[in-house]
Short mmCIF file of C-alpha atoms in Angstrom, two decimals:
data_model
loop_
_atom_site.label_atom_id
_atom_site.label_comp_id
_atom_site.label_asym_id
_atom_site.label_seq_id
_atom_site.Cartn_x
_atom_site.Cartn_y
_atom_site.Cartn_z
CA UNK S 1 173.07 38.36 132.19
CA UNK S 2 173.62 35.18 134.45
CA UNK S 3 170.53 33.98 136.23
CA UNK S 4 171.23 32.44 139.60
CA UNK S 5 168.19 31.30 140.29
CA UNK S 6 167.99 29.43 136.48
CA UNK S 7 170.82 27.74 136.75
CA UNK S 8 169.85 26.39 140.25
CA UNK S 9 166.68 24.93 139.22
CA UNK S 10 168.08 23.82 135.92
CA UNK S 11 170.94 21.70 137.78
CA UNK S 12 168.65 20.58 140.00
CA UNK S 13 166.71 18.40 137.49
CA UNK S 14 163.22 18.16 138.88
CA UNK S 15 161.28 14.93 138.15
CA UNK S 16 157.81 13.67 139.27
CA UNK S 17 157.53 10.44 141.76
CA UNK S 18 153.83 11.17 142.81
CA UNK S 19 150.88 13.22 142.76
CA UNK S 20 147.55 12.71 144.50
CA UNK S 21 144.43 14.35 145.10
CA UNK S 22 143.51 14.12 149.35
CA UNK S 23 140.09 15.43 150.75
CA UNK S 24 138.85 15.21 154.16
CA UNK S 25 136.49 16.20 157.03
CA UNK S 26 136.52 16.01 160.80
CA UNK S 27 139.36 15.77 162.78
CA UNK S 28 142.73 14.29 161.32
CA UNK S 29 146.76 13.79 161.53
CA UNK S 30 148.87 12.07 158.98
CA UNK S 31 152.24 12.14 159.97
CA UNK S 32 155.49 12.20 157.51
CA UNK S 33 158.97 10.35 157.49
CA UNK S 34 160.11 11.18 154.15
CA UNK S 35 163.67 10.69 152.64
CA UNK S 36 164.87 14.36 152.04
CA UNK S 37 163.09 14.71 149.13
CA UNK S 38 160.85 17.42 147.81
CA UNK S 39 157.27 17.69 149.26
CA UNK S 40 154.67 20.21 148.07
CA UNK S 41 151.00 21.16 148.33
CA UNK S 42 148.37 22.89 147.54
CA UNK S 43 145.06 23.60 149.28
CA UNK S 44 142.33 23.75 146.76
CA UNK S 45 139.24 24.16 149.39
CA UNK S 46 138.96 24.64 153.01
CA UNK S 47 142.05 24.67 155.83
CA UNK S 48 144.17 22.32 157.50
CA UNK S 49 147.86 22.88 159.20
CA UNK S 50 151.14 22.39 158.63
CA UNK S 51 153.46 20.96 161.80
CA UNK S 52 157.16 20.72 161.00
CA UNK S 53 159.73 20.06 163.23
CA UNK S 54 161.57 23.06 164.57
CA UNK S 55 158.70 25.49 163.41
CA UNK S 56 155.36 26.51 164.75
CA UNK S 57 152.32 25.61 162.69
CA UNK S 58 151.81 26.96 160.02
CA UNK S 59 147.41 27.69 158.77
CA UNK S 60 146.79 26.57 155.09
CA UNK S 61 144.11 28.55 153.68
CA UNK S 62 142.25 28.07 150.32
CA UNK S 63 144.71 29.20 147.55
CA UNK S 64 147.65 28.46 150.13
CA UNK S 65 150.94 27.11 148.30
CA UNK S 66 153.62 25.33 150.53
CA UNK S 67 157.02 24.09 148.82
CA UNK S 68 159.51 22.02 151.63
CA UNK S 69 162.68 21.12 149.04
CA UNK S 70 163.85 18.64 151.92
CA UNK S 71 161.19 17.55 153.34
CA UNK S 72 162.12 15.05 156.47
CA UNK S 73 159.61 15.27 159.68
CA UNK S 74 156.44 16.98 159.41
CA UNK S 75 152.64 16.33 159.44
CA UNK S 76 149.08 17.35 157.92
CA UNK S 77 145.88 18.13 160.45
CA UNK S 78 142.68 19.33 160.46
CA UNK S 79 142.11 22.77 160.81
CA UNK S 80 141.65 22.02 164.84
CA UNK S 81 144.18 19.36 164.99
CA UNK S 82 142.72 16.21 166.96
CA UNK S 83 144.31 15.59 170.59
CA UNK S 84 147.67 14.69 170.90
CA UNK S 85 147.16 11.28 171.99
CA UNK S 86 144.54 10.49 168.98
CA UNK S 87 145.51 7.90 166.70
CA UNK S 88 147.02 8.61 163.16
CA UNK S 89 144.48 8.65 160.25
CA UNK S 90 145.02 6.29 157.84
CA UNK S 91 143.75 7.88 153.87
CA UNK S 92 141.51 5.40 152.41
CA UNK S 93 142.66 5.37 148.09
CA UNK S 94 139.46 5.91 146.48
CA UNK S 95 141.17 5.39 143.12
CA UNK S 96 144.50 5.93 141.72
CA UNK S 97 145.75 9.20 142.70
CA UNK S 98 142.74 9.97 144.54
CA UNK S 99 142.50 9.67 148.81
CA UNK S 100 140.14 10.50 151.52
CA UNK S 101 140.59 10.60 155.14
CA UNK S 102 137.68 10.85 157.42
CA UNK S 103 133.34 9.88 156.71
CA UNK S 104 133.08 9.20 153.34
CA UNK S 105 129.21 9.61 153.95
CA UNK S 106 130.38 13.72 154.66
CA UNK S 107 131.45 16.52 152.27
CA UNK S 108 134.46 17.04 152.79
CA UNK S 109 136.27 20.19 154.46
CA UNK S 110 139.00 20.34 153.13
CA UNK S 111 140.59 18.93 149.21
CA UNK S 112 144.16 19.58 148.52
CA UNK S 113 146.55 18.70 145.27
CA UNK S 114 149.69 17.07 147.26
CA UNK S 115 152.59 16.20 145.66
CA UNK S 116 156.19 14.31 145.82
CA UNK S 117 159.42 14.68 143.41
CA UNK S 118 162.72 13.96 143.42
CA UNK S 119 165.93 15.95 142.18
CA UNK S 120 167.91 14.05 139.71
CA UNK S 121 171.15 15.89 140.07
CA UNK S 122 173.72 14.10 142.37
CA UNK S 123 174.61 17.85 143.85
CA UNK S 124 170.90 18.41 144.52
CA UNK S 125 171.66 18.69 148.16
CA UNK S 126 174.31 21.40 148.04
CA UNK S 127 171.93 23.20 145.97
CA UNK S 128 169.21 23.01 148.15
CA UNK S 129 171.13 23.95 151.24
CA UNK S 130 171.22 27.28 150.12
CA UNK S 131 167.59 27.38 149.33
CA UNK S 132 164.61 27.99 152.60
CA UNK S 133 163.76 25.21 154.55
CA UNK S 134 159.79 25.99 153.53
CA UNK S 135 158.35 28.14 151.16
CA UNK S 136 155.28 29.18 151.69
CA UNK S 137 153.19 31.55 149.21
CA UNK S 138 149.28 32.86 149.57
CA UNK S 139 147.18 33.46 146.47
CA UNK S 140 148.85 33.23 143.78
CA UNK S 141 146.84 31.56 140.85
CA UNK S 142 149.99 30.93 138.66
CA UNK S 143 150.69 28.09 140.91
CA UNK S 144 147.52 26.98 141.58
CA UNK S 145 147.97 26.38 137.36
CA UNK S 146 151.42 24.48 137.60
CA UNK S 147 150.20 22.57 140.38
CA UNK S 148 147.13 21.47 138.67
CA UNK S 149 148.99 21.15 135.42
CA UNK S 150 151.03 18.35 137.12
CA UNK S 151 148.45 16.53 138.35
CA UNK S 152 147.08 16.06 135.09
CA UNK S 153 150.18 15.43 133.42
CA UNK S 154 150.97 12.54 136.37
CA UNK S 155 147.69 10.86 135.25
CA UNK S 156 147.92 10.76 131.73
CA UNK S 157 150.03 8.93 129.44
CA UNK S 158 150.35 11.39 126.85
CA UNK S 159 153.73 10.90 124.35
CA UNK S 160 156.90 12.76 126.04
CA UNK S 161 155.03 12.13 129.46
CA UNK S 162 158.37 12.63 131.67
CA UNK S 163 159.95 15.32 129.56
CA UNK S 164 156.76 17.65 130.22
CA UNK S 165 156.83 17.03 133.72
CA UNK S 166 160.33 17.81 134.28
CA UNK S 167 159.45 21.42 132.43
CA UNK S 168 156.23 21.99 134.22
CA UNK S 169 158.03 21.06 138.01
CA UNK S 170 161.22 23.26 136.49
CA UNK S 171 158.60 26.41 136.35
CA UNK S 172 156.85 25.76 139.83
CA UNK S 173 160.12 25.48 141.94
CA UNK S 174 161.29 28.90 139.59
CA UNK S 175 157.34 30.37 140.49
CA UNK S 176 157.16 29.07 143.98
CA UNK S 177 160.62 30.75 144.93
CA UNK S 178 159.84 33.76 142.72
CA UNK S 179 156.94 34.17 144.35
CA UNK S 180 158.28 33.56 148.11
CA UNK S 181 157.68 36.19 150.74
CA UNK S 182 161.22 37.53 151.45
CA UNK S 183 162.28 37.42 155.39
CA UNK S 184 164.59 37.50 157.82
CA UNK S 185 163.08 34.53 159.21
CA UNK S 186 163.61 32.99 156.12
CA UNK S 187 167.69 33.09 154.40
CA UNK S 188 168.60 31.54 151.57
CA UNK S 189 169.55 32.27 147.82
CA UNK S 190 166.36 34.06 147.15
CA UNK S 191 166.64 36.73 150.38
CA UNK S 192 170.06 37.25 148.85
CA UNK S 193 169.05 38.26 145.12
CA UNK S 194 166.50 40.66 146.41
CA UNK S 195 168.62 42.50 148.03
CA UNK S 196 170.10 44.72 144.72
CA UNK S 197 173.98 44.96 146.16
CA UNK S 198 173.95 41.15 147.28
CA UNK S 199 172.50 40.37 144.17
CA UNK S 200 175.28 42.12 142.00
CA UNK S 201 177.77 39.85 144.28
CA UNK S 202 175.83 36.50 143.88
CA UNK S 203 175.73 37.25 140.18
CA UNK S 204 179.59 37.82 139.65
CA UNK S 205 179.79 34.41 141.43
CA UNK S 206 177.53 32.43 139.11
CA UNK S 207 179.25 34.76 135.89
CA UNK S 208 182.57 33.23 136.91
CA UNK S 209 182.84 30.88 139.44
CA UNK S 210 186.59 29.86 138.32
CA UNK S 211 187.78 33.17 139.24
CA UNK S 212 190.01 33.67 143.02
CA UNK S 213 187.23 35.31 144.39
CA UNK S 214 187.75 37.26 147.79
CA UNK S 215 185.42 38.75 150.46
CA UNK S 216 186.82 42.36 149.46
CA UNK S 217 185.88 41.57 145.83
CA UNK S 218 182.76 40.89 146.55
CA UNK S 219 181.94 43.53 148.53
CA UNK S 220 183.34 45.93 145.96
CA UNK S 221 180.84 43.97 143.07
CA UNK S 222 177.78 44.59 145.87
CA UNK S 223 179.22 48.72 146.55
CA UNK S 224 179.79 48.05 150.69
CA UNK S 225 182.32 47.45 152.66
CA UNK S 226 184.02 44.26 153.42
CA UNK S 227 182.85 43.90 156.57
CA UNK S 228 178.61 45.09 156.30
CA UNK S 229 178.97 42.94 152.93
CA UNK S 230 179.88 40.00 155.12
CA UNK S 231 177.56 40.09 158.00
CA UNK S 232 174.45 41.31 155.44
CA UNK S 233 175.41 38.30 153.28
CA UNK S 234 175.22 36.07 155.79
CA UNK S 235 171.93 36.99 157.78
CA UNK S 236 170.48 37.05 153.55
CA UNK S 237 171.62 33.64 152.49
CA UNK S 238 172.72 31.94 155.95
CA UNK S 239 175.88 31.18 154.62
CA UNK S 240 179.22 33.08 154.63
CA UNK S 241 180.13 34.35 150.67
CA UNK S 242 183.20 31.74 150.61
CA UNK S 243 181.06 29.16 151.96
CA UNK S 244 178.66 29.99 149.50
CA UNK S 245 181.42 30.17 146.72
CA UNK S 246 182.87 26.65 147.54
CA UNK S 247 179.12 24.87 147.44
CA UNK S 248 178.02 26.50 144.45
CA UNK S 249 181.81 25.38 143.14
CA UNK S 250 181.15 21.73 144.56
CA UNK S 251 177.64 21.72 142.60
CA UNK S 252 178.91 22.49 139.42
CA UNK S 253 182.24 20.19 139.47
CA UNK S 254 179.70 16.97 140.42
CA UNK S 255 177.84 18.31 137.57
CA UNK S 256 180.83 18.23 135.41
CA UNK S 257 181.92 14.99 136.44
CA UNK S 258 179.27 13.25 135.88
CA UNK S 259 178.60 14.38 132.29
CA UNK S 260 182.44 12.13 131.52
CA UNK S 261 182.93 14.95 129.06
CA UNK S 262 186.26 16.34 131.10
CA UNK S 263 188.69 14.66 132.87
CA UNK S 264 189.31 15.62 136.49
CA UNK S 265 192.03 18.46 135.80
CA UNK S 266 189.59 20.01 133.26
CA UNK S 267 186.88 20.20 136.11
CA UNK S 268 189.32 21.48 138.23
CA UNK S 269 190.24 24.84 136.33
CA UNK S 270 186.72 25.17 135.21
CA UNK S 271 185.60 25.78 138.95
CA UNK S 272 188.73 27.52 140.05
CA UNK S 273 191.45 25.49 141.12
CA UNK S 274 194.87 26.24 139.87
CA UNK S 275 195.28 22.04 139.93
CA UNK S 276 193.58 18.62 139.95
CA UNK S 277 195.04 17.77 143.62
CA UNK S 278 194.09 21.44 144.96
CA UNK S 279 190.37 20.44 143.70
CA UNK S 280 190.60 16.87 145.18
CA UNK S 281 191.25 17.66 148.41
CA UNK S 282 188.66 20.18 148.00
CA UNK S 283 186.52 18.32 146.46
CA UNK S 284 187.17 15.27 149.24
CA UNK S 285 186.61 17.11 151.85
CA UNK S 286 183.38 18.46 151.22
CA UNK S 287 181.37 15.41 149.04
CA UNK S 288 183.62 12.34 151.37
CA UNK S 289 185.49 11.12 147.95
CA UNK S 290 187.82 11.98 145.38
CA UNK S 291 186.22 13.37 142.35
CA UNK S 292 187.66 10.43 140.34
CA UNK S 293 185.65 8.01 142.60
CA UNK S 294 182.67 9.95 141.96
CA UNK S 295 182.97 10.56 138.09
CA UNK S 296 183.09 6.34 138.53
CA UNK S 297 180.20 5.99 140.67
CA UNK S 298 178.18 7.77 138.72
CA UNK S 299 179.10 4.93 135.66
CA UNK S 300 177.33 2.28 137.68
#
C-alpha cells in the first residue's frame, strides 16, 4: 500500500545544518529571522515559551517537542518572558555546540536540545505547504531519542557522518508528525490521513497521481458525496483536493526533472498530462519557469 506520509518525507530529503545544546536562567528573549527553513526543539529540563507570529504562545514543558518545517518569525523566552521593552539576550558559546544565556554563576532553569536543517529537495516547499505550520507533541520519549541521537551524531565525526543524519532527521519529521495531536486548529496532510475516508482519497492520489482525477472520484474512493468530500477535505488539509492534486503533481515532476533521467514529455505523462506543453504551462504557472529551464538550473 502507498504511504503518503513516506513518500513526503522521503522527497523531502532532510539534512542537518546545526545542532546545539542552550541552557539558561532568569529572564530571557532571543528572537528569530530565519530563512524558511526547518527549526526544531526540544526541552530537556525546565520551561520556557514559544512566540510565533500569528499564534499565541505556546508553554514548553520538560519532555515538550516542537517541529516548525518553515520556520520564519518567532522567538524563545523565559518561562515569564522579560518586559517588552527589555533588551534581546545575547547566548554566550561555551563550546562548540554548547550555549548559555543568563548568570553563568546560576544553575540553570531551563536546558533544551535546539536544532536547524534544511530540505534538500528543490520541491521542498510545495511539500511543506501541505504540512502544519507547527507541530507540537508532549511526552513522547521516542523523540526525545531521535533528538538526542542527532545531537550526537552532529558532534561526532564518525564514517558515513551525513548519510546517518539524513536517516535519523528522516525518522523524527515521520515521528514528530506521527505523533502530532490532530486538530481543527491545525490542517494539513496529517489531519487528512486520520480521517479513514480522506485517507482512502489521499491514498488513490499518491497510488496514481498520472490518472484524470476528479472531485466525484474522489469522493467515491473516500464513500461521501461530492460535495461533504469537498468541504471535509478542505477544513482536513486546508487545501481543495485539485489543489492538492496539482502540488503533489508539481512535487514529483521537479523531482523528476531534476534526476535528468526523462526528458520533459516523459515527466509530463508520468504526472498526468496528456502532453509536454499541457505540463509546461502547468508547470510555469505554478514553479515561475518552464520545466526545461528548471531541469537546466538544476545542472549548475
Amino acid at each position: 500500500m502507498i504511504d503518503p506520509l513516506a513518500e513526503m518525507v522521503s522527497l523531502l530529503q532532510p539534512q542537518a545544518a546545526f545542532s546545539k545544546r542552550a541552557r539558561a536562567n532568569g529572564r530571557w528573549r532571543v528572537q528569530r529571522s530565519e530563512t524558511g527553513q526547518p527549526f526544531y526543539c526540544l526541552v530537556l529540563e525546565g520551561r520556557s515559551q514559544l512566540k510565533m507570529k500569528g499564534h499565541p504562545p505556546i508553554t514548553l514543558e520538560e519532555g515538550d517537542f516542537v517541529l516548525i518545517p518553515a520556520a520564519w518569525e518567532f522567538c524563545m523566552t523565559s518561562a515569564e518572558p522579560p518586559a517588552d521593552d527589555a533588551p534581546e539576550s545575547t547566548p554566550q558559546m561555551l563550546a562548540p555546540g554548547e550555549f548559555w544565556i543568563g548568570d553563568q554563576q546560576q544553575p540553570a532553569d531551563v536546558q533544551t536540545l535546539i536544532g536547524y536543517c534544511q530540505f534538500g529537495a528543490p520541491d521542498a516547499g510545495l511539500i511543506v505547504s501541505l504540512l502544519p505550520q507547527f507541530i507540537h507533541v508532549r511526552g513522547e520519549s521516542r523523540l526525545t531519542t531521535l533528538v538526542q541521537l542527532v545531537m550526537d551524531e552532529c558532534r561526532a565525526q564518525r564514517p558515513a557522518r551525513h548519510v546517518v543524519l539524513e536517516r535519523l532527521l528522516e525518522l523524527l519529521l515521520i515521528e514528530a508528525l506521527r505523533s502530532m495531536p490532530i486538530c481543527n486548529a491545525c490542517p494539513g496532510v496529517m489531519s487528512g490521513l486520520a480521517d479513514e475516508r480522506l485517507a482512502a482519497a489521499i491514498r488513490a492520489i499518491h497510488a496514481n497521481p498520472a490518472h484524470s482525477w476528479t472531485v466525484a472520484e474522489l469522493a467515491k474512493a473516500a464513500a461521501l458525496s461530492r460535495s461533504s468530500f469537498f468541504v471535509r477535505f478542505r477544513e482536513a488539509v486546508g487545501v481543495a483536493p485539485m489543489v492538492y492534486l496539482l502540488t503533489w503533481r508539481m512535487a514529483l515532476a521537479k523531482n523528476l526533472l531534476r534526476g535528468k533521467s526523462m526528458a520533459v514529455a516523459e515527466v509530463a505523462e508520468r504526472v498526468g498530462y496528456r502532453s509536454a506543453s499541457a505540463f509546461s504551462v502547468a508547470f510555469s504557472r505554478y514553479v515561475g519557469q518552464p520545466p526545461a529551464w528548471f531541469a537546466a538550473e538544476e545542472d549548475v
